[in-house]
């Protein structure tokens, strides 16, 4: 029997053994309670990573993030989650380094998709990734003092290490944070920072490396003297879908290079998440990708459930709760794709007609969300081991003093009609409206092509990855909830251009409708089952780490959660990291745009489908 | 043929225009009157688009809709405890509130200094409240509920946006009006329209009375 015939088929433990045989001194098991994976000596990290990718087939680096173990083990740790695009669980590996001058080799040369994530870890932890081609801050601004995710860093309105704060009860005399810490005086700069730079519009750091100010009148290959022009698209521009900026170098109308600049909406979600209790974080996840709050909730709930299931007295969600979860996230997928296709068409100049048609249907779904979860966008519906409440018997609004337009529908009828008739009818119509439209095709076919190998290497995910022909979908590759028993296909594209992304999203909506059709009878059958969570508001989360990931409409959304708490201490995540699909998909934006015209940049960005709440976190 | 896709797409738009008017004709003159017209024009069978003329018209929000919480007090015409707080100042809502915008001063008996089950002061900073609904979900006494009034904008946030107990307190009948089904479910879970503690005391008193009756009947027999 030849066991090593195909090493790319080895399971995780066999793969780990193989690596350990080769590097017995550099690799050790992570034996901490509740932790898994291997710890790799930073000196050997490149080689080990290369072997993982090339020999073992872990071609997809999903997540890179730092953790500061100040006071626990007093080191910094970089945590990597690598997957195979053929499916299966993660190979988790970690590199540890001192806190004073943390240095870890960069893996951008192995997985180019590590680029933005390493920059983020550098920005927020100060970890130097040696060999990174462009190690700059990414979310924060140049004059920012310190690295905020370090455990000893305190924010401007710092109050206490952990919520709940003591000042709220029993002696809760209210005050505003800004009364104690006046706005404007709450900012710190590094000692050597020149405040004059704040008014300096040249932003030399950024423009360095763009080849500017060096030789703008260079001769191009045709012997023409052309100016290279730097244009800032955004941050305030309707086509950027939020506050997002692209620094473009133009050669005539053609893009020579594109550098995304983000962080304008950065609020240090992860630091807030570490101050929060486990439960507090749920409504905060709504605010990441605010178009798809339901599935954001689910990813986080799955991560914490992984931890909870290690402890005593945990009962997993009931079957009905799982059905409701899938119902909600698939409706969310439709909501998101309706929105993103509508806006893609806006970006193409089909101003608001397709957008509003799509929105008309979206409203109907949001009405259902509102009646069930209490809010249209910030649903906060999932709970650990359950959901907030069962669907109401009737979608019913009550007239009261403030409002008088009353509606009343039977919920199951409403859903059945929506899923079986209204949505399919609409999708057919939308198909007629757009898919064969010649203008749409001219603007999108062959534009913004992303080859499958690049798509994988750049760690792109979701419809962007699948449109390039890679059938990678977390619902199938690493299933969760009741997806294994549901029947659906993973649509993929052929050419990896904008048109394929359009088609993939369209097909995904049809597949979601197909899933919903299977969910409805399951809901009928499981009528009356308990769905609400029995986990208390201060759950005792066992020590350990978990990585929960879901196939969000925009791509793979992952939550890396570490619980370090002593069982009697504060119940707060030690580490709470969000692997944001919009953020990581932007790695591919630059390469996709080069060689295209300015007008195409807007469409290419639109075809990635980003949302800045999640990108900037 | 080139252009066919566009032409067929345009037919769809034409259909949409026609549909909007079709509904207008079907409901001609009944837009503002008639039972159920509004629901039908917003429902699954609706065709075309229908504009709600906000702020002249407003869609009534569903029961579970959540905005800013309010505190339940007994109705002002309650025979025994008019306007009495339901809140026991247990502090759970303040602890479970994600952005920590609830501030409670626990009530104290002025003589003994021991805590009493009602808040001396209760504040919610509505600028910070993220409308998550946890406070009402985890309150063990059904004393805090999510209100439906979403028109809270004001010209001066510094003076108007910290709601104190007086501003937060609303009668139980308000909750019954905006969320009849939920209020009913909660009543059934509690076992009556009264506050949990009152119900418990009543049950205790009843048991004591029953015991007294029993022993009385034993003695007499
Ligand atoms: S949880 Fe309920 S009873 Fe306790 S303090 Fe809050 S509102 Fe009052
Ligand atoms: S709704 Fe949420 S944020 Fe607002 S007061 Fe209640 S718990 Fe706090």
CSV table of N, CA and C and ligand atoms in Angstrom, one decimal, chain A residues 169, chain B residues 71 86-94 104 122 135 138-144, ligand 1:
chain,number,residue,atom,x,y,z
A,169,UNK,N,-24.2,50.2,37.5
A,169,UNK,CA,-25.1,49.7,38.5
A,169,UNK,C,-24.3,49.2,39.7
B,71,UNK,N,-39.6,51.8,30.2
B,71,UNK,CA,-39.9,51.1,31.5
B,71,UNK,C,-41.3,50.9,31.7
B,86,UNK,N,-42.4,48.6,37.6
B,86,UNK,CA,-42.2,47.2,37.5
B,86,UNK,C,-40.7,46.8,37.8
B,87,UNK,N,-39.9,47.7,37.5
B,87,UNK,CA,-38.4,47.5,37.6
B,87,UNK,C,-38.0,47.3,39.0
B,88,UNK,N,-37.2,46.3,39.3
B,88,UNK,CA,-36.8,46.0,40.7
B,88,UNK,C,-35.3,46.5,40.8
B,89,UNK,N,-34.8,47.1,39.9
B,89,UNK,CA,-33.4,47.6,39.9
B,89,UNK,C,-32.4,46.4,40.1
B,90,UNK,N,-32.7,45.3,39.5
B,90,UNK,CA,-31.8,44.2,39.7
B,90,UNK,C,-30.5,44.3,38.9
B,91,UNK,N,-30.5,45.2,37.9
B,91,UNK,CA,-29.2,45.5,37.2
B,91,UNK,C,-28.9,44.5,36.1
B,92,UNK,N,-29.7,43.6,35.8
B,92,UNK,CA,-29.4,42.6,34.7
B,92,UNK,C,-29.3,43.4,33.3
B,93,UNK,N,-30.3,44.2,33.1
B,93,UNK,CA,-30.3,44.9,31.8
B,93,UNK,C,-29.0,45.7,31.6
B,94,UNK,N,-28.6,46.4,32.7
B,94,UNK,CA,-27.4,47.2,32.6
B,94,UNK,C,-26.2,46.4,32.3
B,104,UNK,N,-28.2,52.7,36.2
B,104,UNK,CA,-29.3,52.5,37.2
B,104,UNK,C,-28.8,52.9,38.6
B,122,UNK,N,-33.0,55.9,36.7
B,122,UNK,CA,-32.8,55.0,35.6
B,122,UNK,C,-32.6,55.9,34.4
B,135,UNK,N,-31.9,44.1,26.6
B,135,UNK,CA,-32.4,44.5,27.9
B,135,UNK,C,-33.8,43.9,28.1
B,138,UNK,N,-33.7,39.9,28.4
B,138,UNK,CA,-33.1,39.3,29.6
B,138,UNK,C,-33.7,39.8,30.9
B,139,UNK,N,-34.5,40.8,30.9
B,139,UNK,CA,-35.1,41.3,32.1
B,139,UNK,C,-36.0,40.2,32.7
B,140,UNK,N,-35.7,39.8,33.9
B,140,UNK,CA,-36.5,38.7,34.5
B,140,UNK,C,-37.9,39.1,34.9
B,141,UNK,N,-38.2,40.4,34.9
B,141,UNK,CA,-39.4,40.9,35.5
B,141,UNK,C,-40.3,41.5,34.4
B,142,UNK,N,-40.0,41.4,33.2
B,142,UNK,CA,-40.8,42.0,32.1
B,142,UNK,C,-41.0,43.5,32.3
B,143,UNK,N,-39.9,44.1,32.8
B,143,UNK,CA,-40.1,45.5,33.2
B,143,UNK,C,-39.6,46.5,32.2
B,144,UNK,N,-38.9,46.0,31.2
B,144,UNK,CA,-38.3,46.9,30.2
B,144,UNK,C,-38.7,46.3,28.9
C,1,LIG,S1,-33.4,43.9,34.2
C,1,LIG,FE1,-35.5,44.6,34.4
C,1,LIG,S2,-35.9,44.6,36.6
C,1,LIG,FE2,-33.7,44.4,36.3
C,1,LIG,S3,-33.0,46.5,36.4
C,1,LIG,FE3,-33.4,46.1,34.3
C,1,LIG,S4,-35.4,46.7,33.9
C,1,LIG,FE4,-35.2,46.6,36.1
